[in-house]
Short mmCIF file of C-alpha atoms and ligand atoms in Angstrom, two decimals:
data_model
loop_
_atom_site.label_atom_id
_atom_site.label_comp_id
_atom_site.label_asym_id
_atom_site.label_seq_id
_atom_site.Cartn_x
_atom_site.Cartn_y
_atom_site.Cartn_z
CA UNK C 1 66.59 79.64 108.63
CA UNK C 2 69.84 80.82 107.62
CA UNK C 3 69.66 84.38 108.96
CA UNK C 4 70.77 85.05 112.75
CA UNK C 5 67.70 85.21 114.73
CA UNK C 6 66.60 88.16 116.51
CA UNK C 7 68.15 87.82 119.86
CA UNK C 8 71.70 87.11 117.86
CA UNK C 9 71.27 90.11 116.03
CA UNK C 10 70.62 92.31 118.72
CA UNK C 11 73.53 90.48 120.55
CA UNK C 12 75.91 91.39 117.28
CA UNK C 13 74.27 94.85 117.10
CA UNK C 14 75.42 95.67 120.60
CA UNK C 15 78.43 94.56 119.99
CA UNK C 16 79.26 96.55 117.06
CA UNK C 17 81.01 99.57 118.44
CA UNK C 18 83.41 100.77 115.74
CA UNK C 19 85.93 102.73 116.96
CA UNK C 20 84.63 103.66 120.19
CA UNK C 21 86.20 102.95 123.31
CA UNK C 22 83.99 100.55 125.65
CA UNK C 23 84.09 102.98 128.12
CA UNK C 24 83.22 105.98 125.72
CA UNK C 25 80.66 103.82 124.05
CA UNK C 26 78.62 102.71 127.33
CA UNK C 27 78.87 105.94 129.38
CA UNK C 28 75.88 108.34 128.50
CA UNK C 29 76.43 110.47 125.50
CA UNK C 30 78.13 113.41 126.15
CA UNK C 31 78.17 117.07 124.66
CA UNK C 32 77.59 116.51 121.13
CA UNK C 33 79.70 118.75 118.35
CA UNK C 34 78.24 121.39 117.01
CA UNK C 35 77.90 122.00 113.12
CA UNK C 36 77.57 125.72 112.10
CA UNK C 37 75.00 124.71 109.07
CA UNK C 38 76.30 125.44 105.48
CA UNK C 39 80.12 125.84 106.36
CA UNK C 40 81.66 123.48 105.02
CA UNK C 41 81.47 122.29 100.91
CA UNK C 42 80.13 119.80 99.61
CA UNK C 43 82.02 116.88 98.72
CA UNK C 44 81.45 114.81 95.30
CA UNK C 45 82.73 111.06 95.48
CA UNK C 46 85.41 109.53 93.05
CA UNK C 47 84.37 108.54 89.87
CA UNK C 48 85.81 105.74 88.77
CA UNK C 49 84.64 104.97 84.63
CA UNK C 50 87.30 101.79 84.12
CA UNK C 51 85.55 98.05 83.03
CA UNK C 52 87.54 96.35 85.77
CA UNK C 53 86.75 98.23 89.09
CA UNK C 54 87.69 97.00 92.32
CA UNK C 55 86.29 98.16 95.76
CA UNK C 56 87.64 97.14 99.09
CA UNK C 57 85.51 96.77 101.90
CA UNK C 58 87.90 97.99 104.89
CA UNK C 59 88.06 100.35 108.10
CA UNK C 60 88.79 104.12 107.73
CA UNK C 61 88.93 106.86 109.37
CA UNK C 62 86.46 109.86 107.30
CA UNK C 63 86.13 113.32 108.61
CA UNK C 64 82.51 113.68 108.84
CA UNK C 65 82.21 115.78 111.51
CA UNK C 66 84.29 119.23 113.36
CA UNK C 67 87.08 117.14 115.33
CA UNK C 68 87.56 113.68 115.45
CA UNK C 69 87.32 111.24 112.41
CA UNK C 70 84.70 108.18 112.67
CA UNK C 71 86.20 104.74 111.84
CA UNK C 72 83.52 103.61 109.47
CA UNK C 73 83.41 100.73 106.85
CA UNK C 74 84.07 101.67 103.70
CA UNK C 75 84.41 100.85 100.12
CA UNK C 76 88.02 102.03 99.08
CA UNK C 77 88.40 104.12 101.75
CA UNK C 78 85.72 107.25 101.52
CA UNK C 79 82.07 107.61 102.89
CA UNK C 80 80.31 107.69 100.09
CA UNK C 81 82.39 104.94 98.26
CA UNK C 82 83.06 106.10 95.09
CA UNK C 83 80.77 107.08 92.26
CA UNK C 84 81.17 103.95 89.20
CA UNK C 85 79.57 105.48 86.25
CA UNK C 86 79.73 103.56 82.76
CA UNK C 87 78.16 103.59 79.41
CA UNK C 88 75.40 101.17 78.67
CA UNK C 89 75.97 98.19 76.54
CA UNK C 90 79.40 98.08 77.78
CA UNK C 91 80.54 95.08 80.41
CA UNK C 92 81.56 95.91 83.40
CA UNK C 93 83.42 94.02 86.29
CA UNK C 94 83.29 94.63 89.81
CA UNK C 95 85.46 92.84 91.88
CA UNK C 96 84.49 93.20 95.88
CA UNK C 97 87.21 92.11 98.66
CA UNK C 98 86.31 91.94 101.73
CA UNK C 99 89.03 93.25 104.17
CA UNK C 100 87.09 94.34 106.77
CA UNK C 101 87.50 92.99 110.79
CA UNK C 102 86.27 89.60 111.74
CA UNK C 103 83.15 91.28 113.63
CA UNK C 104 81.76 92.10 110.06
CA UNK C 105 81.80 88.74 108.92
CA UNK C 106 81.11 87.58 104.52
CA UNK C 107 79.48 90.60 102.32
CA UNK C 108 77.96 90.51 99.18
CA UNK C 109 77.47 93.68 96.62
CA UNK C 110 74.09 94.30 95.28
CA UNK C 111 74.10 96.89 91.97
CA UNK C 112 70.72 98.04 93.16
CA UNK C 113 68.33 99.09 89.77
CA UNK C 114 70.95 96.84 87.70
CA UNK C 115 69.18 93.86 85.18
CA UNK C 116 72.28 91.41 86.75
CA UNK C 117 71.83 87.67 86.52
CA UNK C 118 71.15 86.15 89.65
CA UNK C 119 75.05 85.11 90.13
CA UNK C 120 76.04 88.90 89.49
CA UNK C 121 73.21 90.24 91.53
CA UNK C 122 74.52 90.32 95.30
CA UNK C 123 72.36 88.09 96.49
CA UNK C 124 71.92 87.94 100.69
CA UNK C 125 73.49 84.14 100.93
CA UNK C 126 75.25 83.88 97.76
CA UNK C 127 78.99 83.97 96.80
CA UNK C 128 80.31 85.93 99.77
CA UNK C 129 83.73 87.68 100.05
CA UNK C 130 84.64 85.74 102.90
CA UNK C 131 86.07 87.96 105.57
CA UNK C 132 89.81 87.87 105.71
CA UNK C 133 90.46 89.17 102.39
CA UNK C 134 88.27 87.14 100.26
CA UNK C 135 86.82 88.38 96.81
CA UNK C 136 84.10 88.19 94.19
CA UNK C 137 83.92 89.37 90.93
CA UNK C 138 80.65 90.63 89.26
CA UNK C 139 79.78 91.27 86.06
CA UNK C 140 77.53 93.44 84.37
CA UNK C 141 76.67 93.32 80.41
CA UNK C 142 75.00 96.62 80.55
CA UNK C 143 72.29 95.02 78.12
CA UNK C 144 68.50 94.36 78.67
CA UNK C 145 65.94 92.87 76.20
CA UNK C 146 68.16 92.64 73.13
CA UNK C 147 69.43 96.25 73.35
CA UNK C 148 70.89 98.24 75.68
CA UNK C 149 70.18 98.82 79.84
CA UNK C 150 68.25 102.13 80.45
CA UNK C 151 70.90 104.89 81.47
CA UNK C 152 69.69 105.06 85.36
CA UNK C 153 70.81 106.49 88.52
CA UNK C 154 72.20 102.95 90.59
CA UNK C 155 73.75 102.27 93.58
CA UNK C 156 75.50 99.45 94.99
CA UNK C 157 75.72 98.14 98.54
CA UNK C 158 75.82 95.08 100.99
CA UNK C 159 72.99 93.07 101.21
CA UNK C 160 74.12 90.02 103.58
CA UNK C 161 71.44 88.35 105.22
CA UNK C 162 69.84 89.57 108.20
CA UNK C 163 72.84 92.18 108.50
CA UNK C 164 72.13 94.59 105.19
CA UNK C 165 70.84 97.13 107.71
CA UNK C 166 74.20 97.03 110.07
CA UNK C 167 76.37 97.26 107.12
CA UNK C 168 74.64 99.69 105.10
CA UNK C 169 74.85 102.03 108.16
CA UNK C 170 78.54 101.68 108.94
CA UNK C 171 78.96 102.85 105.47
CA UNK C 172 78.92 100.21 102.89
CA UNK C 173 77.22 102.25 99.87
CA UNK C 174 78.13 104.24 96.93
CA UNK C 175 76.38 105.57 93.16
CA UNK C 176 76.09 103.94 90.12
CA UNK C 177 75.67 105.69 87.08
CA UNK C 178 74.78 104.06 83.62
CA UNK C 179 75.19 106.70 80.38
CA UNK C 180 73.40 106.15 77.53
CA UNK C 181 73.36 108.11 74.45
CA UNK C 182 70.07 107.25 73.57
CA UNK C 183 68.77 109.62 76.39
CA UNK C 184 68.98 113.60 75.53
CA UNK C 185 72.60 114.85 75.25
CA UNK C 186 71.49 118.53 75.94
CA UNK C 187 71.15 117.92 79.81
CA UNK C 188 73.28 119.63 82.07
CA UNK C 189 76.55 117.18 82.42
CA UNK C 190 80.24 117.42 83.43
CA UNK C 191 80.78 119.62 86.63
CA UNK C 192 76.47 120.62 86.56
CA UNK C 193 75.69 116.57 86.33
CA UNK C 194 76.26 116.21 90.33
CA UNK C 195 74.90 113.04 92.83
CA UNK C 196 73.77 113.41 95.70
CA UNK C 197 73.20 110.70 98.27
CA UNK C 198 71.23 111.28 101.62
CA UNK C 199 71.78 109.78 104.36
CA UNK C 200 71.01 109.62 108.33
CA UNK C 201 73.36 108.48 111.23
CA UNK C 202 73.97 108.91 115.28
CA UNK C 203 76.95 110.33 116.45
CA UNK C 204 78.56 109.67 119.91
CA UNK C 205 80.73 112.62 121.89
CA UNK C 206 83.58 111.02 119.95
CA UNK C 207 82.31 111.22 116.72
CA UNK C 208 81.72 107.61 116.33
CA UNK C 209 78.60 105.95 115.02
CA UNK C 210 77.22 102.13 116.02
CA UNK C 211 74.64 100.23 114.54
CA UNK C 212 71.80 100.26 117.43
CA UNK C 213 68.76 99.34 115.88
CA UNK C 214 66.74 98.98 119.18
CA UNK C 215 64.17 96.56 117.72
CA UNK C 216 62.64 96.11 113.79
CA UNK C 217 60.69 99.74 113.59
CA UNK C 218 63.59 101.06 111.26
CA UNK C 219 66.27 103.26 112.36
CA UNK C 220 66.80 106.96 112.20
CA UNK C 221 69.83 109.20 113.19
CA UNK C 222 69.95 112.71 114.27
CA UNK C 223 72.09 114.04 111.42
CA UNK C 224 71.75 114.34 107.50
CA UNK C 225 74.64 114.06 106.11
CA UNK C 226 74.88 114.80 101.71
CA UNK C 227 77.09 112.86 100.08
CA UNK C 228 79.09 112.21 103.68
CA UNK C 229 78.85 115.76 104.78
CA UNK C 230 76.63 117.78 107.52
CA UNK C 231 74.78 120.76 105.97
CA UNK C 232 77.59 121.25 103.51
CA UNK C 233 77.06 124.11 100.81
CA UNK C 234 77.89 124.17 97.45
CA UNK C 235 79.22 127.30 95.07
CA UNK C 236 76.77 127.10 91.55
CA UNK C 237 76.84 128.98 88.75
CA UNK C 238 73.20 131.15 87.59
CA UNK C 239 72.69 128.05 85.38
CA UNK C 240 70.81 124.77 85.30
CA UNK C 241 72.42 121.46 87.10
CA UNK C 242 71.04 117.74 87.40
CA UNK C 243 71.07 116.81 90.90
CA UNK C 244 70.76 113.10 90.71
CA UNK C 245 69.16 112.64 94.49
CA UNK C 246 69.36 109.19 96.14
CA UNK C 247 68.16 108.18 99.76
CA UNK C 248 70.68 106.30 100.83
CA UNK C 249 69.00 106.13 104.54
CA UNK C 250 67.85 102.89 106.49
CA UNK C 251 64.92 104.23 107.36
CA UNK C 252 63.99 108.06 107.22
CA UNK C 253 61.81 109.74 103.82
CA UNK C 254 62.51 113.30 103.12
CA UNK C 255 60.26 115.67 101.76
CA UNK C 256 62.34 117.91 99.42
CA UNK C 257 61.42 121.56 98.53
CA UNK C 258 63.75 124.84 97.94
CA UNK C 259 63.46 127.71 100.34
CA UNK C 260 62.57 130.53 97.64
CA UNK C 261 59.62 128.15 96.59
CA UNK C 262 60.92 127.31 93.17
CA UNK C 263 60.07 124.20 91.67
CA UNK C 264 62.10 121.29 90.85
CA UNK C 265 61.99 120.06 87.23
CA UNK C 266 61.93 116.24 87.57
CA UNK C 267 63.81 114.26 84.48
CA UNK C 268 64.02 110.93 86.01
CA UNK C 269 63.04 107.83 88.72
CA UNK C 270 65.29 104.81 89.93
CA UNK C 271 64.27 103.07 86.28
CA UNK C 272 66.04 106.31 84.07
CA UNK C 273 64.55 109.21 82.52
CA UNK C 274 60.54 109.83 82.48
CA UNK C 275 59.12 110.45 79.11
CA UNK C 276 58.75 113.89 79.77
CA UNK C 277 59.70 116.55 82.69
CA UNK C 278 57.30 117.40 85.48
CA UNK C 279 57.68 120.36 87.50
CA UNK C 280 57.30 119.64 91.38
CA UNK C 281 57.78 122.07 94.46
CA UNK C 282 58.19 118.86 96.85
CA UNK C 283 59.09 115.80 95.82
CA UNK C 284 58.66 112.83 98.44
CA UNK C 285 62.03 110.25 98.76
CA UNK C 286 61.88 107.51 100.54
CA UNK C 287 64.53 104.64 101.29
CA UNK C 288 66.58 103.23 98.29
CA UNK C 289 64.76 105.77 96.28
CA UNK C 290 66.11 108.15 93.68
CA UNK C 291 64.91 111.19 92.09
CA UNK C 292 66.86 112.89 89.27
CA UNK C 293 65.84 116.52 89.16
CA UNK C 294 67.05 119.68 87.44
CA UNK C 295 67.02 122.69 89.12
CA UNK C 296 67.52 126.28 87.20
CA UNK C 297 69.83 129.00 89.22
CA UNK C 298 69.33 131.70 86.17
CA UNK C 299 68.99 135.02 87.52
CA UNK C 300 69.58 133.69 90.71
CA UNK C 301 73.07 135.17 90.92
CA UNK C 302 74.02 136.53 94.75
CA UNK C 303 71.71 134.52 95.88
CA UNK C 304 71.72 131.48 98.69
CA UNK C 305 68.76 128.72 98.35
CA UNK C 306 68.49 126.28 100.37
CA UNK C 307 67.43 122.47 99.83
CA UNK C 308 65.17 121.59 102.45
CA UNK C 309 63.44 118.67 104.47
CA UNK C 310 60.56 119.40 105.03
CA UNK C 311 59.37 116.09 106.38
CA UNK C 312 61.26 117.93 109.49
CA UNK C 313 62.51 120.73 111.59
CA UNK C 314 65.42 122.18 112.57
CA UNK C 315 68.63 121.18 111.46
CA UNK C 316 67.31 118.19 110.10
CA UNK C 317 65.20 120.15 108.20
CA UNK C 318 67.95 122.27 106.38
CA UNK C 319 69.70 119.56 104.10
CA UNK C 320 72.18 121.85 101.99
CA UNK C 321 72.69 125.06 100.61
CA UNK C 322 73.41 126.54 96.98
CA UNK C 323 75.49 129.73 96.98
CA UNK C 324 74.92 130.79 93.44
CA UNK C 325 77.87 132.87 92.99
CA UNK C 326 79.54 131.89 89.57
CA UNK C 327 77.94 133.88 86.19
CA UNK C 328 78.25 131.08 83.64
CA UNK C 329 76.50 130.88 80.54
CA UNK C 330 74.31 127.56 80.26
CA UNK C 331 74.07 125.68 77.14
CA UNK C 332 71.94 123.01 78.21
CA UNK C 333 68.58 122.52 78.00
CA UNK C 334 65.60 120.18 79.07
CA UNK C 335 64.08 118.76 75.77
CA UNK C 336 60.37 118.45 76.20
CA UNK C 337 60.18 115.01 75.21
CA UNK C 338 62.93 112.90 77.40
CA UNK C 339 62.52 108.78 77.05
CA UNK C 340 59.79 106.98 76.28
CA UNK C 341 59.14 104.29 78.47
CA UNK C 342 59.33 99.98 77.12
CA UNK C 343 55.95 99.02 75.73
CA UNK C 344 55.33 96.14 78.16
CA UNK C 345 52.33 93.46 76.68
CA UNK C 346 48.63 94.37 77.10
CA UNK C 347 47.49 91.30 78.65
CA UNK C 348 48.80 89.98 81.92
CA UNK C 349 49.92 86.22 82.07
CA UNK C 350 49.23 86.47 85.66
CA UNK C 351 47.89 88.50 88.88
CA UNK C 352 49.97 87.77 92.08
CA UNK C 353 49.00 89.81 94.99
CA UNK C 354 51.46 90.50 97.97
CA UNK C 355 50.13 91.80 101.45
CA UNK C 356 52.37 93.73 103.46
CA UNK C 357 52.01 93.25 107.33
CA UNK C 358 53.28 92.49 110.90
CA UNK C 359 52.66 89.53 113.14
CA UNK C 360 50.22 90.44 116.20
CA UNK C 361 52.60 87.73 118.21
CA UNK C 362 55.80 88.72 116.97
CA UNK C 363 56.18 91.85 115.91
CA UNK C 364 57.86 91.02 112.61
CA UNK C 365 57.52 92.33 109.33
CA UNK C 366 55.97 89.73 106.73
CA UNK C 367 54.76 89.52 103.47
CA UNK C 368 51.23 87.58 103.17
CA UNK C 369 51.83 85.98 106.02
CA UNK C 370 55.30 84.87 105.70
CA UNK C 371 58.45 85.65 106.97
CA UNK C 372 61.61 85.16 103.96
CA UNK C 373 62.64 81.46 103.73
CA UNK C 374 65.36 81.07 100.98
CA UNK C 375 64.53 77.43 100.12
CA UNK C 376 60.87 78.74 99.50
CA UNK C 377 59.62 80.28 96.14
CA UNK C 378 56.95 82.81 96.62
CA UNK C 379 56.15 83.73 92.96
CA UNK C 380 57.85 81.47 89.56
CA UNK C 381 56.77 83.62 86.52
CA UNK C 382 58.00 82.69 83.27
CA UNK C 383 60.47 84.45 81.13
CA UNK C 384 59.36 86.57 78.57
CA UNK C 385 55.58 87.18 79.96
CA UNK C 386 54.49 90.44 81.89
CA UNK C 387 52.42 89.70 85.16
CA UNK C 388 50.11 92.09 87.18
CA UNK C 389 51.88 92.36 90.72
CA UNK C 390 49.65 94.44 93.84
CA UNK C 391 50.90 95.60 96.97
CA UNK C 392 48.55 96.05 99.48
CA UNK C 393 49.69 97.74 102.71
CA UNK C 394 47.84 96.13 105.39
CA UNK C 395 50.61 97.35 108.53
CA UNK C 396 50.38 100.46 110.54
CA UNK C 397 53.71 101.76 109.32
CA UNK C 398 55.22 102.52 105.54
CA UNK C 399 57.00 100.47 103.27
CA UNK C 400 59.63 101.03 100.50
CA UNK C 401 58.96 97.57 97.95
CA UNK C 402 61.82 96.61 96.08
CA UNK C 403 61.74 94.34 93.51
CA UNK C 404 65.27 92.87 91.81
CA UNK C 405 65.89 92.15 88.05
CA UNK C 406 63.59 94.00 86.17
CA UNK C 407 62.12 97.31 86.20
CA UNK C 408 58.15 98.06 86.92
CA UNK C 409 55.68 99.92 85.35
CA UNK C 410 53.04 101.43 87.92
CA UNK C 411 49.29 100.96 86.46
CA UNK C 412 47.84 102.67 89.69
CA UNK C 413 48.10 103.69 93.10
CA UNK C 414 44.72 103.13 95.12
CA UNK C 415 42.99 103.36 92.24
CA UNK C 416 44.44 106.26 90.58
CA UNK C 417 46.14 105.99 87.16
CA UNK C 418 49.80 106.74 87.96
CA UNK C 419 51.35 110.35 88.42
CA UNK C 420 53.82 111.18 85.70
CA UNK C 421 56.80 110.87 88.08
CA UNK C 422 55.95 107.32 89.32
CA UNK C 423 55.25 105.75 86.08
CA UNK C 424 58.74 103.80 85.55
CA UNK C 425 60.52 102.64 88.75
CA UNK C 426 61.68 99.93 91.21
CA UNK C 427 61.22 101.01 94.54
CA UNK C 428 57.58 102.50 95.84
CA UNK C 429 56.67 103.45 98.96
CA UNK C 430 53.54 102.63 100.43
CA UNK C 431 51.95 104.61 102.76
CA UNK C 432 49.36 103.11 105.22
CA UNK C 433 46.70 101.76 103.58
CA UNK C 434 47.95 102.08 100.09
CA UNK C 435 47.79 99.69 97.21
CA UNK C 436 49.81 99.91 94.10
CA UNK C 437 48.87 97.45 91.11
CA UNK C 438 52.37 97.01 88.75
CA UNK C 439 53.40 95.42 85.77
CA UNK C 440 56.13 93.31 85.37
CA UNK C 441 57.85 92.10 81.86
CA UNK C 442 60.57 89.09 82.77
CA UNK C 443 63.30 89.86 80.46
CA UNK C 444 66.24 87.50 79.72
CA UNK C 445 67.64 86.40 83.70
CA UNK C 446 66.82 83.11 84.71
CA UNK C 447 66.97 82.50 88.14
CA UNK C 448 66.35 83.43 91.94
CA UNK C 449 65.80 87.18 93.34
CA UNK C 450 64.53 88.31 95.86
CA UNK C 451 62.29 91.27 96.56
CA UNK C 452 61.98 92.86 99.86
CA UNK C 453 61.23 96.39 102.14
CA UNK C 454 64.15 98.66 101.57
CA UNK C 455 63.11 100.11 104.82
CA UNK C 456 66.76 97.62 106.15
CA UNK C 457 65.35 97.00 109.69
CA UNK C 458 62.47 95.24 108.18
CA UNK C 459 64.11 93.53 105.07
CA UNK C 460 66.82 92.02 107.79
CA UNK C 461 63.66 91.15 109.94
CA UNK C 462 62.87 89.34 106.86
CA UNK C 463 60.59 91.22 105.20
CA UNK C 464 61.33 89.67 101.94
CA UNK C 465 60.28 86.93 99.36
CA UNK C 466 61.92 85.34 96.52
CA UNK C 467 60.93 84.83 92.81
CA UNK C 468 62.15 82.35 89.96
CA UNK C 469 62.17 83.09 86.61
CA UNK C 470 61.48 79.99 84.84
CA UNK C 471 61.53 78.79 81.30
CU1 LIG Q 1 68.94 98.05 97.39
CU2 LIG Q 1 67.68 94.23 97.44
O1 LIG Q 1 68.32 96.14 97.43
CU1 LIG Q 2 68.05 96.00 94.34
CU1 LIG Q 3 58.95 97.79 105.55
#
């Protein structure tokens, strides 16, 4: 095995105290700051729109909190890294360099929903930007089955090997957005086209976060933050805006819902827009999820609404709020029809079924039976053919299944023809007990990927297996 094993990474966990003081970071946690909910804005990332991007992993110092800065790991600087957003069909290069401290050690970039060939895909052990100011280039043709990639709501982040969950949490993440004029141009866009990415973290007195997993369960923090921010608010017009939600988290799912009990009008999954809008008062996100969702603040005006958790309580419960205090007129509109989705064949090639559980003896997360080996192939379909693919959750806890490369259409979930919102997507949660039954079209890649939990505790506890596409 190439990945550390468990008592190394709990040795380089421990040891990962970024910008901490020894001293501060061993001593009991003192007096936490305080954040007065909804005072301070919310922030939207950088977009950067250029073919030749590049994105430097290094130290900075953000302002997350009231008070002192936390020294995080970063992607040109900010927390999130910034938004990359370019129009299908078109190539794009991304060129990673890795100028972060020794202690983080080679990183990869994963464009996570992206149809990259395996050498462009981030892979855990592959083509690392050695540390020390190494680099890799990526590329992206923006093109899928003889035409042109879905637009979609990406994002792209580290996926090293056995470490995705330590680097993820210091920061390493940001949105990618694909445009596409085949989907409706009448959607809200420009300043009411906003993303927002949720995640959790820790603080200590001093601000500073550390990668403390405490075992393989999955790890939580005690603060939300939206796009990098605590509780921030945001100033809307009585309009409609696309809120293009991602959950950037390790581990936590949050239950959205809006405080005046409006609905959300969902457009779109991980795999682009659904064929037609669904109106939902809570929408469930879980890890490496996204949900792409318009909400409507027409006669709204004076009023505040807030976007709420209510997976939780308290403060973690209250994610943002929306001050609509701008009278705008709205020229968009939701088209009743959106995107249809691929027509994928009728027959199957193959079934493959994948059990997801944990060892009685070890504790770790495995897929039928097997922890991730990189020289192994668990599944070889061939290109061109759709397969039947089940999860079946056999563990005691949830799991978030992503699979790489292609896109997957869900035929049912326990038995139930799929909801409208789930038909088209690439990461599903599974609840206890649950069993989803997907199909799978192999379109033009070649090659290794890997599939995995995007819960990142259990994918770095190996909770991952490994296809090849073959001729
Ligand atoms: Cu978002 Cu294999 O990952
Ligand atoms: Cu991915
Ligand atoms: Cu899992």
């Amino acid at each position: 095995m190439i990945r550390p094993s468990p008592a190394r990474r709990a040795l380089l966990a421990s040891i990962v105290l970024v910008g901490a003081s020894l001293a501060s970071a061993v001593a009991p946690p003192a007096e936490a700051v305080t954040v007065v909910p909804f005072s301070r804005p919310l922030s939207i990332p950088k977009v950067l729109t250029g073919p030749n991007i590049t994105l430097t992993a290094r130290l900075a110092d953000v302002q997350i909190l009231p008070g002192a800065k936390t020294r995080m790991w970063t992607y040109n600087g900010t927390f999130p890294g910034p938004t990359i957003r370019r129009p299908t069909g078109q190539t794009t290069t991304v060129t990673l360099v890795n100028n972060l401290p020794p202690e983080a050690g080679d990183l990869t970039l994963h464009n996570h929903g992206n149809h990259s060939t395996p050498e462009n895909d981030g892979q855990p052990d592959d083509r690392l930007a050695a540390n020390g100011g190494g680099q890799v280039t990526y590329t992206y043709t923006g093109t899928e089955a003889g035409g042109n990639e879905r637009g979609a709501t990406q994002w792209y982040h580290d996926h090293r090997m056995g470490l995705t969950g330590r680097n993820v949490w210091m920061g390493l993440a940001g949105m990618y957005i694909i445009d596409d004029p085949a989907d409706p141009q009448t959607l809200p866009k420009g300043a009411f086209d906003v993303p927002l990415m949720l995640t959790d973290r820790t603080f200590d007195a001093n601000n500073q976060i550390r990668y403390n997993p405490a075992g393989n369960v999955g790890l939580t923090g005690n603060r939300i933050l939206v796009n990098g921010v605590p509780q921030p608010y945001f100033v809307v017009g009585d309009r409609k805006y696309r809120l293009r939600i991602l959950n950037a988290s390790n581990s936590r799912s949050y239950t959205l819902a809006l405080s005046n009990g409006q609905a959300f009008t969902q457009i779109g999954t991980e795999s682009g827009l659904l064929p037609a809008p669904v109106k939902r008062t809570e929408i469930e996100i879980a890890p490496a999820e996204r949900v792409d969702v318009v909400i409507d603040f027409a006669k709204k005006l004076g009023q505040k609404i807030v976007l709420q958790n209510v997976a939780a309580s308290g403060s973690l419960g209250q994610l943002m709020q929306f001050r609509v205090m701008r009278d705008l007129t709205d020229n968009s509109s939701i088209p009743s029809k959106l995107r249809a989705l691929p027509t994928l064949d009728a027959t199957s090639a193959v079934t493959r079924t994948f059990v997801l559980s944990r060892s009685r003896t070890t504790g770790q997360w495995l897929i039928n039976g097997l922890a991730y080996d990189p020289d192994r192939i668990d599944a070889a379909p061939r290109l061109g053919t759709t397969e039947t693919w089940i999860f079946k959750n056999g563990s005691s806890s949830n799991h978030v299944i992503h699979l790489h490369d292609v896109d997957q259409q869900l035929v049912s979930r326990n038995g139930v023809p799929a909801r409208p919102w789930e038909r088209m997507k690439e990461s599903w949660n599974l609840a206890i007990g649950e069993t989803i039954v997907l199909k799978v079209k192999f379109t033009d890649n070649l090659g290794k990927f890997v599939f995995h939990c995007h819960i990142l505790e259990h994918e770095d506890d190996a909770m991952m297996a490994q296809m090849e596409v073959v001729p």
